[in-house]
Short mmCIF file of C-alpha atoms and ligand atoms in Angstrom, two decimals:
data_model
loop_
_atom_site.label_atom_id
_atom_site.label_comp_id
_atom_site.label_asym_id
_atom_site.label_seq_id
_atom_site.Cartn_x
_atom_site.Cartn_y
_atom_site.Cartn_z
CA MET A 314 -57.09 -20.26 6.61
CA LYS A 315 -59.80 -19.66 9.14
CA LYS A 316 -63.22 -18.75 7.76
CA LYS A 317 -64.20 -15.16 8.03
CA GLN A 318 -67.16 -14.67 10.38
CA ILE A 319 -70.21 -12.64 9.27
CA LEU A 320 -72.98 -11.52 11.47
CA VAL A 321 -76.28 -11.14 9.58
CA VAL A 322 -78.84 -8.49 10.87
CA GLU A 323 -82.14 -8.80 9.29
CA ASP A 324 -85.56 -8.66 10.90
CA GLU A 325 -87.27 -11.04 8.33
CA ARG A 326 -86.49 -14.47 9.22
CA ILE A 327 -86.94 -16.00 6.05
CA VAL A 328 -84.68 -13.40 4.28
CA ALA A 329 -82.10 -13.79 6.98
CA GLU A 330 -81.91 -17.67 6.75
CA ASP A 331 -81.65 -17.41 2.86
CA ILE A 332 -78.64 -14.83 3.27
CA LYS A 333 -77.02 -17.03 5.74
CA MET A 334 -77.27 -19.91 3.33
CA ARG A 335 -75.93 -18.04 0.59
CA LEU A 336 -73.02 -16.97 2.59
CA GLU A 337 -72.10 -20.24 3.68
CA LYS A 338 -72.12 -21.47 0.31
CA LEU A 339 -69.64 -18.83 -0.58
CA GLY A 340 -67.21 -20.05 2.22
CA TYR A 341 -68.14 -17.67 5.06
CA ALA A 342 -69.12 -18.69 8.41
CA VAL A 343 -72.33 -17.10 9.77
CA PRO A 344 -72.03 -17.52 13.71
CA GLY A 345 -75.31 -15.78 14.22
CA ILE A 346 -78.21 -14.03 13.18
CA ALA A 347 -79.67 -10.80 14.84
CA PHE A 348 -83.31 -9.75 14.35
CA SER A 349 -83.18 -6.41 15.79
CA GLY A 350 -80.49 -3.49 16.20
CA GLU A 351 -80.25 -4.03 19.98
CA GLU A 352 -79.62 -7.68 19.38
CA ALA A 353 -76.93 -6.82 16.61
CA VAL A 354 -75.01 -4.54 18.95
CA LYS A 355 -74.97 -7.45 21.68
CA LYS A 356 -73.95 -10.13 19.49
CA ALA A 357 -71.29 -8.20 17.68
CA GLU A 358 -69.73 -7.66 20.93
CA ASN A 359 -69.99 -11.12 22.01
CA MET A 360 -68.83 -12.86 18.79
CA GLN A 361 -66.51 -10.05 17.44
CA PRO A 362 -67.24 -11.14 13.69
CA ASP A 363 -65.09 -9.85 10.98
CA LEU A 364 -67.88 -8.15 9.37
CA VAL A 365 -71.51 -7.28 9.95
CA LEU A 366 -74.17 -7.42 7.28
CA MET A 367 -76.91 -5.01 8.32
CA ASP A 368 -80.44 -4.21 6.98
CA ILE A 369 -80.76 -0.51 7.09
CA VAL A 370 -84.32 -0.73 7.95
CA LEU A 371 -85.18 -2.62 11.15
CA GLU A 372 -88.71 -2.76 12.75
CA LYS A 373 -87.83 -2.36 16.35
CA LYS A 374 -86.77 0.94 18.09
CA MET A 375 -83.03 0.97 17.02
CA SER A 376 -82.64 1.33 13.30
CA GLY A 377 -79.89 -0.31 11.27
CA ILE A 378 -77.99 2.86 11.15
CA GLU A 379 -77.86 3.34 14.67
CA ALA A 380 -76.84 -0.21 15.47
CA ALA A 381 -74.26 0.15 12.71
CA SER A 382 -72.78 3.38 14.22
CA ILE A 383 -72.40 1.65 17.72
CA ILE A 384 -70.85 -1.48 16.36
CA SER A 385 -68.33 0.29 13.94
CA SER A 386 -67.16 2.93 16.53
CA ARG A 387 -67.19 0.79 19.65
CA PHE A 388 -65.88 -2.71 18.20
CA ASN A 389 -64.10 -1.45 15.00
CA ILE A 390 -65.95 -4.01 12.95
CA PRO A 391 -66.78 -3.12 9.29
CA ILE A 392 -70.46 -2.79 8.15
CA VAL A 393 -71.92 -3.61 4.84
CA TYR A 394 -75.53 -2.38 4.46
CA LEU A 395 -78.40 -4.37 3.05
CA THR A 396 -81.23 -2.41 1.68
CA ALA A 397 -84.33 -3.10 -0.39
CA TYR A 398 -84.60 0.60 -1.70
CA ALA A 399 -82.08 3.06 -1.72
CA ASP A 400 -83.76 6.37 -1.14
CA ASN A 401 -81.34 9.17 -0.99
CA LYS A 402 -82.21 10.37 2.54
CA THR A 403 -81.68 7.01 3.93
CA LEU A 404 -78.33 6.65 2.01
CA GLU A 405 -77.08 10.03 3.14
CA ARG A 406 -77.83 8.88 6.85
CA ALA A 407 -76.18 5.67 6.39
CA LYS A 408 -73.00 7.46 4.88
CA ILE A 409 -72.32 9.04 8.29
CA THR A 410 -71.39 5.71 9.68
CA GLU A 411 -68.80 5.16 7.23
CA PRO A 412 -69.99 1.67 5.74
CA PHE A 413 -67.57 -0.51 3.84
CA GLY A 414 -70.20 -1.00 1.28
CA TYR A 415 -73.80 -1.29 0.06
CA ILE A 416 -75.98 -4.16 -1.32
CA ILE A 417 -79.25 -3.52 -2.94
CA LYS A 418 -81.71 -6.20 -2.66
CA PRO A 419 -82.23 -8.28 -4.62
CA PHE A 420 -78.60 -9.29 -5.35
CA GLU A 421 -76.66 -12.00 -6.93
CA ASP A 422 -74.15 -14.19 -5.07
CA ARG A 423 -71.42 -12.75 -7.05
CA GLU A 424 -72.19 -9.34 -5.96
CA LEU A 425 -72.45 -10.42 -2.41
CA HIS A 426 -69.00 -12.02 -2.76
CA SER A 427 -67.18 -9.18 -4.23
CA ILE A 428 -68.72 -6.38 -1.93
CA ILE A 429 -67.88 -8.60 1.21
CA GLU A 430 -64.39 -9.20 -0.03
CA ILE A 431 -63.49 -5.62 -0.88
CA ALA A 432 -64.90 -4.58 2.42
CA LEU A 433 -62.70 -6.86 4.36
CA TYR A 434 -59.79 -5.93 2.49
CA LYS A 435 -60.33 -2.17 3.00
CA HIS A 436 -60.81 -2.84 6.63
CA THR A 437 -57.63 -4.72 7.11
CA MET A 438 -55.62 -2.12 5.17
CA GLU A 439 -57.32 0.81 7.26
CA ARG A 440 -56.31 -1.11 10.38
CA LYS A 441 -52.81 -1.43 9.11
CA LEU A 442 -52.46 2.11 8.13
CA LYS A 443 -53.72 3.20 11.40
CA LYS A 444 -51.11 0.99 13.34
CA ALA A 445 -48.30 2.27 11.05
CA GLN A 446 -49.45 5.93 11.89
CA GLN A 447 -49.57 5.38 15.63
CA GLU A 448 -46.25 3.56 15.61
CA LEU A 449 -44.76 6.71 13.73
CA ILE A 450 -46.43 9.44 16.14
CA GLN A 451 -45.10 7.01 19.12
CA SER A 452 -41.54 7.08 17.73
CA GLU A 453 -41.42 10.51 16.95
CA LYS A 454 -42.82 11.43 20.37
CA LEU A 455 -39.92 9.42 21.87
CA ALA A 456 -37.17 11.02 19.82
CA ALA A 457 -38.58 14.53 21.02
CA LEU A 458 -38.86 13.37 24.60
CA GLY A 459 -35.43 12.17 24.16
CA ARG A 460 -33.77 15.45 22.96
CA PHE A 461 -35.87 17.34 25.52
CA SER A 462 -34.67 15.20 28.50
CA SER A 463 -31.23 15.14 27.77
CA GLY A 464 -31.13 18.95 27.55
CA ILE A 465 -33.05 19.47 30.74
CA ALA A 466 -31.27 16.78 32.81
CA HIS A 467 -28.41 19.00 33.61
CA GLU A 468 -30.53 21.89 34.42
CA ILE A 469 -32.45 19.76 36.95
CA LYS A 470 -29.53 17.89 38.47
CA ASN A 471 -27.94 21.07 39.47
CA PRO A 472 -30.44 22.41 41.81
CA LEU A 473 -31.05 18.86 43.11
CA GLY A 474 -27.52 19.00 44.16
CA VAL A 475 -28.08 22.09 45.88
CA ILE A 476 -31.21 20.78 47.68
CA LEU A 477 -29.44 17.50 48.67
CA GLY A 478 -26.40 19.52 49.99
CA GLY A 479 -28.45 21.85 51.88
CA SER A 480 -30.73 19.15 53.37
CA GLU A 481 -27.77 17.20 54.57
CA PHE A 482 -26.23 20.31 56.09
CA LEU A 483 -29.49 20.92 58.05
CA GLU A 484 -29.43 17.33 58.99
CA MET A 485 -25.99 17.57 60.55
CA LYS A 486 -26.88 20.74 62.43
CA LEU A 487 -30.44 20.05 63.57
CA SER A 488 -31.25 16.51 63.76
CA GLN A 489 -30.32 15.94 67.33
CA THR A 490 -32.47 18.90 68.50
CA ASP A 491 -35.88 17.57 67.60
CA ALA A 492 -37.31 14.39 66.03
CA ASP A 493 -39.80 16.20 63.78
CA ILE A 494 -36.88 18.03 62.16
CA LYS A 495 -35.29 15.09 61.30
CA THR A 496 -38.33 13.42 59.94
CA THR A 497 -38.89 16.53 57.80
CA ILE A 498 -35.32 16.66 56.43
CA ASP A 499 -35.36 12.94 55.89
CA LYS A 500 -38.43 13.46 53.65
CA ILE A 501 -36.72 16.14 51.77
CA LYS A 502 -33.76 14.11 51.17
CA LYS A 503 -35.77 11.16 49.91
CA SER A 504 -37.86 13.22 47.56
CA THR A 505 -34.76 14.82 46.06
CA LEU A 506 -33.31 11.26 45.40
CA ARG A 507 -36.56 10.43 43.90
CA ALA A 508 -36.60 13.27 41.60
CA ASN A 509 -33.05 12.33 40.53
CA THR A 510 -34.06 8.87 39.81
CA ILE A 511 -36.74 10.03 37.55
CA VAL A 512 -34.34 12.29 35.72
CA GLU A 513 -31.92 9.26 35.34
CA GLY A 514 -34.53 7.07 34.06
CA LEU A 515 -35.34 9.91 31.42
CA LEU A 516 -31.61 10.01 30.60
CA LYS A 517 -31.31 6.20 29.92
CA PHE A 518 -33.84 6.17 27.01
CA ALA A 519 -32.79 9.70 25.91
CA ARG A 520 -29.42 8.11 24.97
CA PRO A 521 -30.00 5.10 23.01
CA SER A 522 -27.19 2.96 24.27
CA GLU A 523 -25.45 0.46 22.20
CA LEU A 524 -26.24 -3.03 22.86
CA LYS A 525 -23.49 -5.02 24.37
CA THR A 526 -24.86 -8.52 23.40
CA GLU A 527 -23.78 -11.99 24.38
CA ARG A 528 -25.24 -15.42 23.77
CA ILE A 529 -27.02 -16.90 26.87
CA LYS A 530 -29.43 -19.23 27.85
CA PRO A 531 -32.85 -17.68 29.03
CA ASN A 532 -32.90 -19.99 31.81
CA ASP A 533 -29.71 -18.80 33.25
CA LEU A 534 -30.87 -15.11 32.85
CA VAL A 535 -34.06 -15.93 34.90
CA ASN A 536 -32.08 -17.67 37.61
CA GLU A 537 -29.71 -14.79 37.93
CA THR A 538 -32.69 -12.34 38.21
CA LEU A 539 -34.07 -14.25 40.77
CA SER A 540 -31.08 -14.63 42.93
CA LEU A 541 -30.58 -10.73 42.46
CA LEU A 542 -34.18 -10.26 43.67
CA LYS A 543 -33.68 -12.15 46.73
CA TYR A 544 -31.37 -9.62 47.97
CA ARG A 545 -33.27 -6.69 47.32
CA VAL A 546 -36.84 -7.37 48.16
CA PRO A 547 -38.62 -9.67 50.91
CA LEU A 548 -40.65 -12.13 49.03
CA ARG A 549 -42.87 -12.76 52.24
CA ASN A 550 -45.70 -15.04 51.15
CA ILE A 551 -45.18 -14.98 47.42
CA LYS A 552 -44.01 -18.39 45.97
CA VAL A 553 -41.98 -18.46 42.92
CA GLU A 554 -42.27 -21.42 40.48
CA THR A 555 -39.98 -22.07 37.39
CA HIS A 556 -40.90 -24.15 34.45
CA PHE A 557 -37.81 -24.06 32.00
CA ALA A 558 -37.69 -25.38 28.53
CA LYS A 559 -36.00 -28.72 28.22
CA GLU A 560 -34.35 -28.13 25.07
CA GLU A 561 -31.29 -25.88 25.12
CA LEU A 562 -32.41 -22.39 23.99
CA TYR A 563 -30.10 -19.47 23.27
CA ILE A 564 -30.76 -15.96 23.03
CA GLU A 565 -28.45 -13.00 21.92
CA VAL A 566 -29.15 -10.27 24.53
CA ASP A 567 -27.55 -7.35 26.18
CA LYS A 568 -27.60 -8.97 29.66
CA ASP A 569 -27.58 -6.01 31.88
CA GLN A 570 -30.61 -4.61 30.04
CA MET A 571 -32.30 -7.84 29.98
CA LEU A 572 -31.76 -8.28 33.78
CA GLN A 573 -33.29 -4.81 34.17
CA VAL A 574 -36.33 -5.88 32.23
CA PHE A 575 -36.91 -9.16 34.08
CA PHE A 576 -36.26 -7.23 37.39
CA ASN A 577 -38.93 -4.57 36.48
CA LEU A 578 -41.51 -7.33 35.53
CA LEU A 579 -40.82 -9.19 38.73
CA MET A 580 -41.10 -6.21 40.88
CA ASN A 581 -44.53 -5.36 39.21
CA ALA A 582 -45.67 -8.83 39.91
CA ILE A 583 -44.53 -8.74 43.48
CA GLU A 584 -46.15 -5.23 44.03
CA ALA A 585 -49.60 -6.68 42.59
CA MET A 586 -49.58 -9.21 45.23
CA PRO A 587 -49.57 -7.41 48.62
CA LYS A 588 -51.11 -10.28 50.24
CA GLY A 589 -49.08 -12.91 48.82
CA GLY A 590 -49.56 -15.31 45.58
CA LYS A 591 -47.55 -17.15 43.02
CA ILE A 592 -45.13 -16.15 40.39
CA THR A 593 -44.73 -18.73 37.57
CA ILE A 594 -41.98 -18.31 35.27
CA LYS A 595 -41.80 -20.36 32.05
CA THR A 596 -39.49 -20.42 29.18
CA TYR A 597 -40.45 -22.07 25.81
CA LYS A 598 -39.93 -21.73 22.12
CA MET A 599 -42.86 -20.76 19.81
CA ALA A 600 -43.37 -20.79 16.19
CA GLU A 601 -42.94 -17.37 14.74
CA SER A 602 -46.43 -17.48 12.89
CA GLU A 603 -48.91 -19.99 11.79
CA PHE A 604 -47.46 -19.58 8.26
CA SER A 605 -43.75 -20.29 9.01
CA LEU A 606 -43.69 -23.26 11.37
CA ASP A 607 -39.95 -23.50 10.94
CA LYS A 608 -38.96 -20.28 12.49
CA TYR A 609 -38.85 -19.94 16.12
CA LEU A 610 -38.99 -17.43 18.87
CA CYS A 611 -38.01 -17.72 22.50
CA VAL A 612 -40.62 -16.65 25.07
CA ILE A 613 -40.08 -15.92 28.58
CA GLU A 614 -43.22 -15.63 30.42
CA ILE A 615 -43.80 -14.29 33.99
CA MET A 616 -47.24 -14.79 35.45
CA ASP A 617 -48.70 -13.61 38.61
CA THR A 618 -51.79 -13.97 40.62
CA GLY A 619 -52.08 -10.48 41.57
CA GLU A 620 -54.69 -7.83 41.32
CA GLY A 621 -54.79 -7.63 37.49
CA ILE A 622 -55.00 -4.68 35.14
CA SER A 623 -58.23 -3.03 34.06
CA LYS A 624 -59.06 -2.78 30.16
CA ASP A 625 -58.59 0.82 30.26
CA ASN A 626 -55.22 0.69 31.99
CA LEU A 627 -54.13 -2.26 29.77
CA ARG A 628 -54.04 0.26 26.89
CA LYS A 629 -52.04 2.83 28.73
CA LEU A 630 -49.46 0.34 30.16
CA PHE A 631 -46.47 1.23 27.99
CA GLU A 632 -46.84 4.95 28.21
CA PRO A 633 -44.06 6.70 29.80
CA PHE A 634 -44.91 7.75 33.44
CA PHE A 635 -48.21 5.69 33.47
CA THR A 636 -48.57 4.40 37.06
CA THR A 637 -51.04 3.42 39.44
CA LYS A 638 -48.66 3.44 42.30
CA ARG A 639 -48.03 7.18 42.64
CA ASP A 640 -48.71 6.87 46.46
CA LYS A 641 -46.07 3.97 46.65
CA LYS A 642 -43.32 5.51 44.95
CA GLY A 643 -44.19 4.12 41.36
CA ILE A 644 -42.50 6.14 38.44
CA GLY A 645 -44.28 4.60 35.72
CA LEU A 646 -41.24 3.93 33.54
CA GLY A 647 -40.68 0.26 34.20
CA LEU A 648 -42.86 -1.16 31.53
CA PHE A 649 -42.11 1.74 28.93
CA MET A 650 -38.21 0.89 29.32
CA ALA A 651 -38.81 -2.86 29.31
CA LYS A 652 -40.84 -2.64 25.91
CA MET A 653 -38.09 -0.39 24.59
CA ILE A 654 -35.37 -2.72 25.35
CA ALA A 655 -37.27 -5.73 24.11
CA ASN A 656 -37.86 -3.77 20.76
CA ASN A 657 -34.17 -2.89 20.48
CA HIS A 658 -33.50 -6.61 20.63
CA LYS A 659 -35.97 -7.23 17.77
CA GLY A 660 -38.27 -8.71 20.31
CA ASP A 661 -41.44 -7.57 22.04
CA LEU A 662 -43.04 -7.43 25.33
CA VAL A 663 -46.79 -8.12 25.48
CA ILE A 664 -49.06 -8.10 28.69
CA ASP A 665 -52.41 -9.85 29.17
CA SER A 666 -54.26 -9.70 32.14
CA LYS A 667 -57.73 -10.36 34.02
CA GLN A 668 -58.66 -8.17 36.93
CA ARG A 669 -58.50 -10.02 40.31
CA LYS A 670 -57.17 -13.10 38.51
CA GLY A 671 -53.67 -12.02 37.40
CA THR A 672 -51.21 -10.84 34.89
CA THR A 673 -48.96 -12.68 32.31
CA ALA A 674 -46.07 -10.72 30.67
CA LYS A 675 -44.29 -12.31 27.78
CA ILE A 676 -40.89 -11.29 26.60
CA ILE A 677 -40.45 -12.68 23.02
CA LEU A 678 -36.90 -12.62 21.50
CA PRO A 679 -35.31 -14.08 18.57
CA LEU A 680 -33.65 -17.34 19.37
CA SER A 681 -29.79 -17.32 18.37
CA MET B 1402 -1.21 20.55 58.28
CA ASP B 1403 -4.79 20.88 57.10
CA LYS B 1404 -5.48 19.80 53.56
CA LYS B 1405 -6.57 22.55 51.19
CA ILE B 1406 -9.37 21.82 48.56
CA LEU B 1407 -10.24 24.09 45.77
CA ILE B 1408 -13.89 23.85 44.16
CA ILE B 1409 -14.28 25.14 40.77
CA ASP B 1410 -17.96 25.20 40.01
CA ASP B 1411 -20.19 28.11 38.73
CA GLU B 1412 -23.27 26.82 40.86
CA GLU B 1413 -22.56 29.32 44.02
CA ASP B 1414 -25.05 27.49 46.28
CA PHE B 1415 -23.97 24.07 45.37
CA CYS B 1416 -20.42 25.17 46.40
CA TYR B 1417 -21.64 26.76 49.41
CA PHE B 1418 -23.13 23.70 50.81
CA VAL B 1419 -20.29 21.37 49.66
CA LYS B 1420 -18.14 23.83 51.64
CA GLN B 1421 -20.35 23.66 54.80
CA ASN B 1422 -20.61 19.99 54.60
CA LEU B 1423 -16.95 19.24 54.36
CA GLU B 1424 -16.06 21.98 57.04
CA ALA B 1425 -18.49 20.51 59.51
CA ILE B 1426 -16.78 17.14 59.55
CA SER B 1427 -13.17 17.99 58.88
CA ASN B 1428 -10.44 20.69 59.11
CA TYR B 1429 -10.11 20.98 55.36
CA GLU B 1430 -9.52 24.42 54.10
CA ILE B 1431 -12.07 25.15 51.35
CA ILE B 1432 -11.50 27.55 48.69
CA ILE B 1433 -14.20 28.39 45.97
CA ALA B 1434 -13.91 29.73 42.43
CA ASN B 1435 -16.95 30.23 40.37
CA LYS B 1436 -15.18 30.60 37.12
CA GLY B 1437 -12.73 28.33 35.29
CA LYS B 1438 -10.08 31.00 34.71
CA LYS B 1439 -10.24 32.32 38.26
CA GLY B 1440 -9.82 28.50 39.36
CA ILE B 1441 -6.77 28.03 37.33
CA GLN B 1442 -5.20 31.26 38.82
CA ILE B 1443 -6.06 30.01 42.37
CA ALA B 1444 -4.82 26.59 41.65
CA ARG B 1445 -1.35 27.98 40.45
CA LYS B 1446 -1.24 30.46 43.57
CA GLU B 1447 -2.54 28.12 46.50
CA LYS B 1448 -1.30 24.60 45.24
CA PRO B 1449 -4.47 22.92 46.86
CA ASP B 1450 -4.26 19.18 47.81
CA LEU B 1451 -7.40 18.33 45.79
CA ILE B 1452 -9.49 20.09 43.10
CA LEU B 1453 -13.20 19.55 42.67
CA LEU B 1454 -14.11 20.57 39.20
CA ASP B 1455 -17.40 20.92 37.42
CA ILE B 1456 -17.74 20.13 33.84
CA MET B 1457 -20.45 22.33 32.66
CA MET B 1458 -19.57 25.79 33.24
CA PRO B 1459 -20.05 29.00 31.08
CA GLY B 1460 -16.62 30.34 29.70
CA ILE B 1461 -14.18 27.76 29.51
CA ASP B 1462 -15.64 24.47 30.80
CA GLY B 1463 -14.21 21.82 33.01
CA PHE B 1464 -12.43 19.81 30.34
CA GLU B 1465 -10.57 22.82 29.10
CA VAL B 1466 -9.70 23.80 32.77
CA LEU B 1467 -8.53 20.15 33.51
CA LYS B 1468 -6.22 20.34 30.37
CA ARG B 1469 -4.74 23.64 31.46
CA LEU B 1470 -4.12 22.29 34.87
CA LYS B 1471 -2.43 19.04 33.68
CA GLY B 1472 -0.63 21.00 31.19
CA ASN B 1473 1.15 23.45 33.62
CA GLU B 1474 4.08 22.29 35.72
CA LYS B 1475 2.65 23.97 38.90
CA THR B 1476 -0.58 22.21 38.96
CA GLN B 1477 -0.12 19.06 37.11
CA ARG B 1478 0.36 16.91 40.13
CA ILE B 1479 -2.81 18.06 41.92
CA PRO B 1480 -5.42 15.29 41.92
CA VAL B 1481 -8.63 16.35 40.57
CA ILE B 1482 -12.29 15.11 40.87
CA MET B 1483 -14.79 16.07 38.26
CA PHE B 1484 -18.34 17.01 38.97
CA THR B 1485 -20.87 16.24 36.43
CA ALA B 1486 -24.65 16.33 36.03
CA LYS B 1487 -24.64 13.68 33.38
CA ASP B 1488 -23.49 10.24 33.84
CA GLU B 1489 -22.70 10.17 30.07
CA ASP B 1490 -19.83 12.46 30.78
CA GLU B 1491 -18.22 9.36 32.18
CA ALA B 1492 -17.50 8.31 28.54
CA LYS B 1493 -16.34 11.70 27.69
CA ILE B 1494 -14.04 11.95 30.68
CA LYS B 1495 -12.35 8.70 29.53
CA ALA B 1496 -12.35 9.76 25.73
CA SER B 1497 -10.70 13.06 26.68
CA GLY B 1498 -7.47 11.21 27.39
CA LEU B 1499 -7.19 13.70 30.36
CA TYR B 1500 -6.39 12.21 33.64
CA CYS B 1501 -8.51 13.02 36.56
CA GLU B 1502 -8.61 10.73 39.63
CA ASP B 1503 -12.38 10.40 39.79
CA TYR B 1504 -15.83 11.79 39.06
CA ILE B 1505 -19.01 12.56 41.02
CA VAL B 1506 -22.43 12.65 39.61
CA LYS B 1507 -24.62 15.50 40.76
CA PRO B 1508 -26.58 15.46 43.19
CA VAL B 1509 -24.30 13.59 45.50
CA GLU B 1510 -24.74 12.37 48.94
CA ASN B 1511 -22.28 13.54 51.69
CA VAL B 1512 -21.25 10.03 52.25
CA VAL B 1513 -20.38 9.65 48.67
CA LEU B 1514 -18.48 12.87 48.59
CA ARG B 1515 -16.54 12.33 51.52
CA ALA B 1516 -15.66 8.82 50.60
CA LYS B 1517 -14.39 9.89 47.40
CA ILE B 1518 -12.26 12.91 48.71
CA HIS B 1519 -10.70 10.59 51.45
CA ARG B 1520 -9.82 8.05 48.93
CA VAL B 1521 -8.01 10.49 46.65
CA LEU B 1522 -6.23 12.24 49.43
CA ASP B 1523 -5.23 8.89 51.06
CA LEU B 1524 -3.88 7.68 47.89
CA ARG B 1525 -1.59 10.85 47.85
CA LYS B 1526 -0.31 10.49 51.32
N1 ADP C 2386 -48.02 -7.49 37.14
C1 ADP C 2386 -48.93 -6.42 37.20
N2 ADP C 2386 -50.08 -6.56 37.88
C2 ADP C 2386 -50.92 -5.57 37.84
N3 ADP C 2386 -50.64 -4.25 37.51
C3 ADP C 2386 -49.45 -4.11 36.84
C4 ADP C 2386 -48.54 -5.35 36.61
N4 ADP C 2386 -47.55 -4.72 35.80
C5 ADP C 2386 -47.59 -3.53 35.66
N5 ADP C 2386 -48.89 -3.03 36.22
C6 ADP C 2386 -49.62 -1.78 36.06
O1 ADP C 2386 -48.80 -0.98 35.11
C7 ADP C 2386 -48.48 0.23 35.76
C8 ADP C 2386 -47.11 0.69 35.28
O2 ADP C 2386 -46.07 -0.28 35.38
P1 ADP C 2386 -44.54 0.33 35.43
O3 ADP C 2386 -44.35 0.85 34.10
O4 ADP C 2386 -43.56 -0.82 35.85
O5 ADP C 2386 -44.53 1.50 36.46
P2 ADP C 2386 -44.64 1.54 38.16
O6 ADP C 2386 -44.50 0.00 38.52
O7 ADP C 2386 -43.48 2.30 38.44
O8 ADP C 2386 -45.97 1.96 38.35
C9 ADP C 2386 -48.32 -0.04 37.25
O9 ADP C 2386 -48.63 1.17 37.94
C10 ADP C 2386 -49.61 -0.94 37.41
O10 ADP C 2386 -50.72 -0.31 37.44
MG1 MG C 2387 -42.78 -1.17 37.99
#
């Protein structure tokens, strides 16, 4: 297992070096020492250590407590305080930053070891709990949205029917008389159909449709999506390259749904490259985890050289209706649906991106 | 002789435009009923060439209307196209075991509406 990384923050060099040595003896890695609060924040951000061992009283402007509160809230890294004297006032202030432990100087190696281990363990558990909570909230939200949308669909679709019927009637009667009227009616019609697309999008996941799975090769699926794509959108100056796995991989999927997923991902890639670029599609197999090297997953990767996604947006990507393309008819259901479909196949969709460099979407599916 | 089409749908404005849009391009005679029961009565009396029938209606719904139309000698041969606002009704239409010629999901574009009506009427020629 990889050694846990610990950042030591201590303004007395000799003490710091001593702690570093003792930590290394206990089997931890100390990638750096920070001698001030400011430096600690910077190093924590760059190194992303597993834990920060922080002297409460630092000489410079920023106290250890201030530095700790920034590090724990901004980077979610657990803090263990080091202090020579534990006066109540300091401890009270330190408590606010919700530290994972205190070590009072002088201390034994054994103490150091157990307090750090407990802190690491507590932090991992907290993270797991938070994740589980979020997933629960997300799934409850979805279920509520599902009930809501299927109930409301009928109510919306009926008036849409009237608007569409009405505008088509006007179109028939008036479009010869005036070009502006024709344009206006055309816009009404288009908007009506767009509203309808949204409602239908909602309905699709309101109703968890049963999977009609078949055993197919991911490479065939990719090729089929690409040939479908050619009919629907001009690729202009976008190059598409495929690197297929040499070995025969099979996946068990609902083909229609998977085509929809790939189609959405490819459309996003194309839309991210208005001035052209390259799409690289790869299929390969990957070990399920570093612990079980005999279990494999199938990965289908779609990489583009487009505008990329900002860090902020990267977090919101899978929320329903999140879109940055509102002015270009974006609905913001593409990735939401794609992820849901992947999850329904006991797989996942992950997206990684660098702004102005490009985006990589990976569909991960169990091999069959 | 001009074909007679009966629309059974509680959404009055919707009926109005379907009627306008069909009359503008054809010589169909269009009759409208805004309730299921009324629709059945008219169907028996007028013997239309085609019935456009909404599923979701207050009172007796489209499925019940279809059942009664198909269960009566006078109306059993009249082709029916169902209107629905939900595409999942397709499954219900099939599961109901009742025979209708086709179905249309609202909102519907004129071209689709016309094409479906033509197809059903042509089949009956
Ligand atoms: N390949 C990509 N490159 C850059 N941005 C992307 C890419 N894929 C998705 N996005 C971002 O994620 C948002 C949501 O995508 P999606 O759910 O497909 O909805 P939509 O495409 O309708 O906006 C997009 O509006 C865009 O900002
Ligand atoms: Mg999209």
